[in-house]
Amino acid sequence: MSIELWYWPDIPGRGEFVRLFCEAFEVDYTDMAREQSADAMVEHMHGLSGIRPFAPPYIVDGEVIIGQTPLILQYLSDKEGHGSGEMETDLGLLQLQLDIADFVEEVHSVHHPVAHDLYYADQMDAAFEKAAYFRAQRIPKYLIHFDNAIAASGGPFMLGQQPSHVDTSLFQVMEGLDYAFPRYMKEMQGHWPHLEGLQGAVPEIEGVADYLASEQRLEFSEDGIFRHYEELDEQ
Ligand SMILES: N[C@@H](CCC(=O)N[C@@H](CS)C(=O)NCC(=O)O)C(=O)O
């Protein structure tokens, strides 16, 4: 049975972390709002009862309805048999996926430092200030953390030769950073070699290669989480 993925149809956003996992591990899913519409998603979400997802992405798998990207990925990974087979290691992967979620929230808050609901144009001064700190302190702190974790297994993936949900997510993070901060990422090339290795290895997974070459793959844009504003990437 196909899993329903509900996410905003026009941006990669957090939905892309779920899409990439499904494509890499050949999980049958239907991208519901892209087949229907954003309005259909809002109506669907509001029609749910009980413990409801707070925000997209969320999935429906029969009776199971869950939101929160790391939880979705952990659930799918377990269900489809793509964990490590050891509880401690799987908890480590979930911990990394939660670190990624924290980082993604920080990436968004660079261009929206004051409020989610205001336009970027209304908070540009604060964004400019925040971006300098984010580039100098936060990106290296997170990326070195992920790089060290890959180094421990020898790479190219977080578990060595076996890809996991963390790898497809870290690939998306690296692609997003290259899009949003091209000057900075070029300057820092070589500082996180294992992550760069992972970024090169994930597109070699067959399902990912096909997906990246397809029209299904959504481009980054200034409507999403990873946005390129030249002034936020300035020296
Ligand atoms: N922690 C959640 C965050 C979900 C989230 O912020 N979703 C965004 C789109 S990427 C949204 O639609 N938020 C609506 C809102 O916060 O009101 C996750 O990782 O899935």
Tab-separated table of N, CA, C and O in Angstrom, residues 13 22 29-30 43 48-49 79 89 93 98 122 134 138 149 163 172-173 175 177 191 207 211 225 230:
chain	number	residue	atom	x	y	z
A	13	GLY	N	11.589	22.071	0.893
A	13	GLY	CA	11.294	22.182	2.322
A	13	GLY	C	11.627	20.931	3.117
A	13	GLY	O	12.545	20.178	2.782
A	22	CYS	N	12.375	8.047	0.712
A	22	CYS	CA	11.511	7.108	-0.018
A	22	CYS	C	12.122	6.737	-1.370
A	22	CYS	O	12.074	5.580	-1.792
A	29	TYR	N	5.284	5.789	-2.239
A	29	TYR	CA	4.585	6.901	-1.589
A	29	TYR	C	3.865	7.750	-2.634
A	29	TYR	O	4.245	7.766	-3.812
A	30	THR	N	2.844	8.437	-2.180
A	30	THR	CA	2.127	9.376	-3.050
A	30	THR	C	2.257	10.760	-2.442
A	30	THR	O	1.965	10.952	-1.260
A	43	GLU	N	-7.156	21.301	4.151
A	43	GLU	CA	-8.475	20.720	4.480
A	43	GLU	C	-8.300	19.323	5.102
A	43	GLU	O	-8.927	18.989	6.100
A	48	LEU	N	-8.413	15.936	10.350
A	48	LEU	CA	-7.912	14.839	11.179
A	48	LEU	C	-8.356	15.036	12.623
A	48	LEU	O	-8.489	16.171	13.082
A	49	SER	N	-8.545	13.921	13.339
A	49	SER	CA	-8.940	14.055	14.751
A	49	SER	C	-7.923	13.342	15.639
A	49	SER	O	-7.023	12.668	15.147
A	79	LYS	N	10.179	0.453	9.690
A	79	LYS	CA	9.151	-0.342	9.019
A	79	LYS	C	9.712	-1.053	7.793
A	79	LYS	O	9.384	-2.205	7.517
A	89	THR	N	22.643	1.907	18.015
A	89	THR	CA	23.019	2.586	16.766
A	89	THR	C	21.811	3.317	16.179
A	89	THR	O	21.928	4.451	15.705
A	93	LEU	N	21.295	7.240	15.270
A	93	LEU	CA	20.823	7.799	13.991
A	93	LEU	C	19.677	8.778	14.232
A	93	LEU	O	19.615	9.849	13.616
A	98	LEU	N	17.564	14.327	14.659
A	98	LEU	CA	17.035	15.443	15.464
A	98	LEU	C	18.003	16.637	15.421
A	98	LEU	O	17.572	17.791	15.396
A	122	ASP	N	10.845	42.496	5.696
A	122	ASP	CA	10.527	43.198	6.949
A	122	ASP	C	11.533	42.906	8.059
A	122	ASP	O	11.422	43.448	9.162
A	134	PHE	N	25.780	33.100	12.030
A	134	PHE	CA	25.426	31.738	11.598
A	134	PHE	C	26.567	31.116	10.778
A	134	PHE	O	26.945	29.966	10.997
A	138	ARG	N	27.720	28.792	13.689
A	138	ARG	CA	26.779	27.673	13.736
A	138	ARG	C	27.008	26.642	12.630
A	138	ARG	O	26.951	25.437	12.887
A	149	ALA	N	31.089	12.318	13.064
A	149	ALA	CA	30.292	11.089	13.205
A	149	ALA	C	30.512	10.173	12.005
A	149	ALA	O	30.623	8.944	12.154
A	163	PRO	N	23.803	2.801	3.567
A	163	PRO	CA	23.109	4.090	3.681
A	163	PRO	C	21.942	4.031	4.663
A	163	PRO	O	21.335	2.972	4.861
A	172	GLN	N	20.755	16.452	1.597
A	172	GLN	CA	19.872	17.593	1.331
A	172	GLN	C	20.375	18.855	2.055
A	172	GLN	O	20.309	19.956	1.511
A	173	VAL	N	20.882	18.674	3.257
A	173	VAL	CA	21.441	19.816	4.004
A	173	VAL	C	22.625	20.420	3.239
A	173	VAL	O	22.718	21.639	3.075
A	175	GLU	N	23.340	20.154	0.021
A	175	GLU	CA	22.866	20.777	-1.227
A	175	GLU	C	22.229	22.131	-0.923
A	175	GLU	O	22.430	23.105	-1.643
A	177	LEU	N	22.829	24.122	1.659
A	177	LEU	CA	23.843	25.113	2.050
A	177	LEU	C	24.610	25.615	0.834
A	177	LEU	O	24.928	26.800	0.738
A	191	HIS	N	36.866	21.547	4.701
A	191	HIS	CA	36.796	21.575	6.174
A	191	HIS	C	35.971	20.406	6.727
A	191	HIS	O	36.064	20.106	7.918
A	207	GLY	N	18.096	4.750	-6.666
A	207	GLY	CA	16.810	5.455	-6.588
A	207	GLY	C	16.995	6.964	-6.533
A	207	GLY	O	16.204	7.729	-7.100
A	211	TYR	N	15.806	9.834	-9.265
A	211	TYR	CA	14.960	10.934	-8.757
A	211	TYR	C	15.562	12.293	-9.083
A	211	TYR	O	14.866	13.201	-9.556
A	225	ILE	N	13.171	26.796	2.661
A	225	ILE	CA	13.984	26.904	3.889
A	225	ILE	C	15.388	27.393	3.526
A	225	ILE	O	15.901	28.334	4.133
A	230	GLU	N	22.013	37.227	-1.563
A	230	GLU	CA	23.443	37.513	-1.670
A	230	GLU	C	23.995	38.200	-0.420
A	230	GLU	O	25.095	37.892	0.047
